[in-house]
Amino acid sequence: MDDAPLTRESLNGLAYGRLCRDLKAGRFAPGEKLKLRDLAAEMGISPTPVREAFARLISEQALEQVGHHSVRVPVMSAARFAEVCELRLMLEGRAAAHAAALAGPEDIARLEQLHRDMAACHEAADFAGELLASERFHLAVYALAGKPVLLRMIEGLWLQCGPLMRALQTRPMAEPRRQHPHQRVLRGLRKADSDTARAGIEEEIERTMAPILSYLHEQQSATAGATATAGA
């Protein structure tokens, strides 16, 4: 039965998991303030677990404290985003390479289904669903590496990138893809080819990074221009 009473720990986990999901799905924009009581009401819980989830996410740099009572999504600079992506390339590529040596037929079948789920969301123009399905695919690959510390580091980087993924809705990839990089990853896993699996992950990160970096540079240029005009 699944009717055990909710404990403080389970409520904290509920709030944290929900906020993580929403951040990674791009629900909240960079700079957006999060309203404690509104989010608690939406989840049907008291403000305390949400407040504790805020504190945890602040420590993970996925949120930031503004003053004494406000919490917002950080505004990431192009330089910081580039640094995060450099770390993603290194850590996620390593995790995929390890996964290729360990993945079995059932693991690969599950990943194939996760990719189909993502493709279905894309066809339905469900952008948030597509992001979440892509995350499930990636984290399932990395979990196969059997390195929980590495996985936790990767999850933290995904949390920081999530709010910027909205930029992909209005900025297409540099050129059409003949085949999604997930297929390259899957090919590497089927053949136990670590280099191919790593290359598929790196390809997707690099292609995703380019339009977001372009967006961040545009934002910084606009801000600098506005500041210069105001000071004239």
mmCIF file of C-alpha atoms in Angstrom, residues 42-118:
data_model
loop_
_atom_site.group_PDB
_atom_site.id
_atom_site.type_symbol
_atom_site.label_atom_id
_atom_site.label_comp_id
_atom_site.label_asym_id
_atom_site.label_seq_id
_atom_site.Cartn_x
_atom_site.Cartn_y
_atom_site.Cartn_z
ATOM 1 C CA GLU A 42 0.444 24.875 -5.935
ATOM 2 C CA MET A 43 2.066 21.785 -4.392
ATOM 3 C CA GLY A 44 -0.583 21.521 -1.680
ATOM 4 C CA ILE A 45 1.917 21.689 1.172
ATOM 5 C CA SER A 46 2.987 24.198 3.819
ATOM 6 C CA PRO A 47 5.657 26.816 3.026
ATOM 7 C CA THR A 48 8.278 25.159 5.268
ATOM 8 C CA PRO A 49 9.306 22.312 2.896
ATOM 9 C CA VAL A 50 9.477 24.775 0.004
ATOM 10 C CA ARG A 51 11.649 27.105 2.083
ATOM 11 C CA GLU A 52 14.006 24.217 2.865
ATOM 12 C CA ALA A 53 14.073 23.242 -0.810
ATOM 13 C CA PHE A 54 14.995 26.841 -1.627
ATOM 14 C CA ALA A 55 17.892 26.653 0.833
ATOM 15 C CA ARG A 56 19.160 23.424 -0.705
ATOM 16 C CA LEU A 57 18.944 24.805 -4.240
ATOM 17 C CA ILE A 58 20.739 27.992 -3.176
ATOM 18 C CA SER A 59 23.595 25.868 -1.832
ATOM 19 C CA GLU A 60 23.692 24.084 -5.211
ATOM 20 C CA GLN A 61 23.793 27.447 -7.062
ATOM 21 C CA ALA A 62 20.540 26.672 -8.865
ATOM 22 C CA LEU A 63 18.827 29.586 -7.032
ATOM 23 C CA GLU A 64 20.174 32.683 -5.319
ATOM 24 C CA GLN A 65 19.139 34.718 -2.288
ATOM 25 C CA VAL A 66 18.167 38.338 -2.947
ATOM 26 C CA GLY A 67 17.917 40.346 0.260
ATOM 27 C CA HIS A 68 16.486 38.612 3.309
ATOM 28 C CA HIS A 69 13.243 37.236 1.940
ATOM 29 C CA SER A 70 13.483 36.857 -1.842
ATOM 30 C CA VAL A 71 14.820 33.996 -3.935
ATOM 31 C CA ARG A 72 15.338 34.144 -7.668
ATOM 32 C CA VAL A 73 16.727 32.182 -10.577
ATOM 33 C CA PRO A 74 20.319 33.342 -11.230
ATOM 34 C CA VAL A 75 21.095 35.412 -14.307
ATOM 35 C CA MET A 76 23.985 33.560 -15.914
ATOM 36 C CA SER A 77 26.670 35.368 -17.893
ATOM 37 C CA ALA A 78 27.987 34.023 -21.172
ATOM 38 C CA ALA A 79 31.341 33.329 -19.503
ATOM 39 C CA ARG A 80 29.756 31.310 -16.716
ATOM 40 C CA PHE A 81 27.556 29.379 -19.123
ATOM 41 C CA ALA A 82 30.612 28.529 -21.220
ATOM 42 C CA GLU A 83 32.345 27.261 -18.086
ATOM 43 C CA VAL A 84 29.329 25.114 -17.158
ATOM 44 C CA CYS A 85 29.240 23.671 -20.672
ATOM 45 C CA GLU A 86 32.968 22.911 -20.547
ATOM 46 C CA LEU A 87 32.360 20.936 -17.362
ATOM 47 C CA ARG A 88 29.364 19.187 -18.921
ATOM 48 C CA LEU A 89 31.441 18.090 -21.902
ATOM 49 C CA MET A 90 34.079 16.639 -19.609
ATOM 50 C CA LEU A 91 31.841 14.982 -17.024
ATOM 51 C CA GLU A 92 28.982 13.800 -19.222
ATOM 52 C CA GLY A 93 31.347 12.514 -21.873
ATOM 53 C CA ARG A 94 33.188 10.523 -19.227
ATOM 54 C CA ALA A 95 29.942 9.114 -17.823
ATOM 55 C CA ALA A 96 28.743 8.028 -21.273
ATOM 56 C CA ALA A 97 32.077 6.338 -21.968
ATOM 57 C CA HIS A 98 31.804 4.343 -18.744
ATOM 58 C CA ALA A 99 28.168 3.482 -19.512
ATOM 59 C CA ALA A 100 29.141 1.999 -22.885
ATOM 60 C CA ALA A 101 31.240 -0.635 -21.133
ATOM 61 C CA LEU A 102 28.402 -1.644 -18.804
ATOM 62 C CA ALA A 103 25.076 -1.248 -20.659
ATOM 63 C CA GLY A 104 23.083 -4.418 -21.312
ATOM 64 C CA PRO A 105 20.285 -5.129 -23.814
ATOM 65 C CA GLU A 106 17.530 -4.193 -21.330
ATOM 66 C CA ASP A 107 19.254 -0.911 -20.514
ATOM 67 C CA ILE A 108 19.512 -0.037 -24.191
ATOM 68 C CA ALA A 109 15.869 -0.940 -24.842
ATOM 69 C CA ARG A 110 14.804 1.391 -22.025
ATOM 70 C CA LEU A 111 16.925 4.206 -23.453
ATOM 71 C CA GLU A 112 15.447 3.660 -26.909
ATOM 72 C CA GLN A 113 11.980 4.093 -25.424
ATOM 73 C CA LEU A 114 13.049 7.265 -23.616
ATOM 74 C CA HIS A 115 14.307 8.661 -26.906
ATOM 75 C CA ARG A 116 10.996 7.800 -28.585
ATOM 76 C CA ASP A 117 9.177 9.596 -25.761
ATOM 77 C CA MET A 118 11.294 12.680 -26.416
#
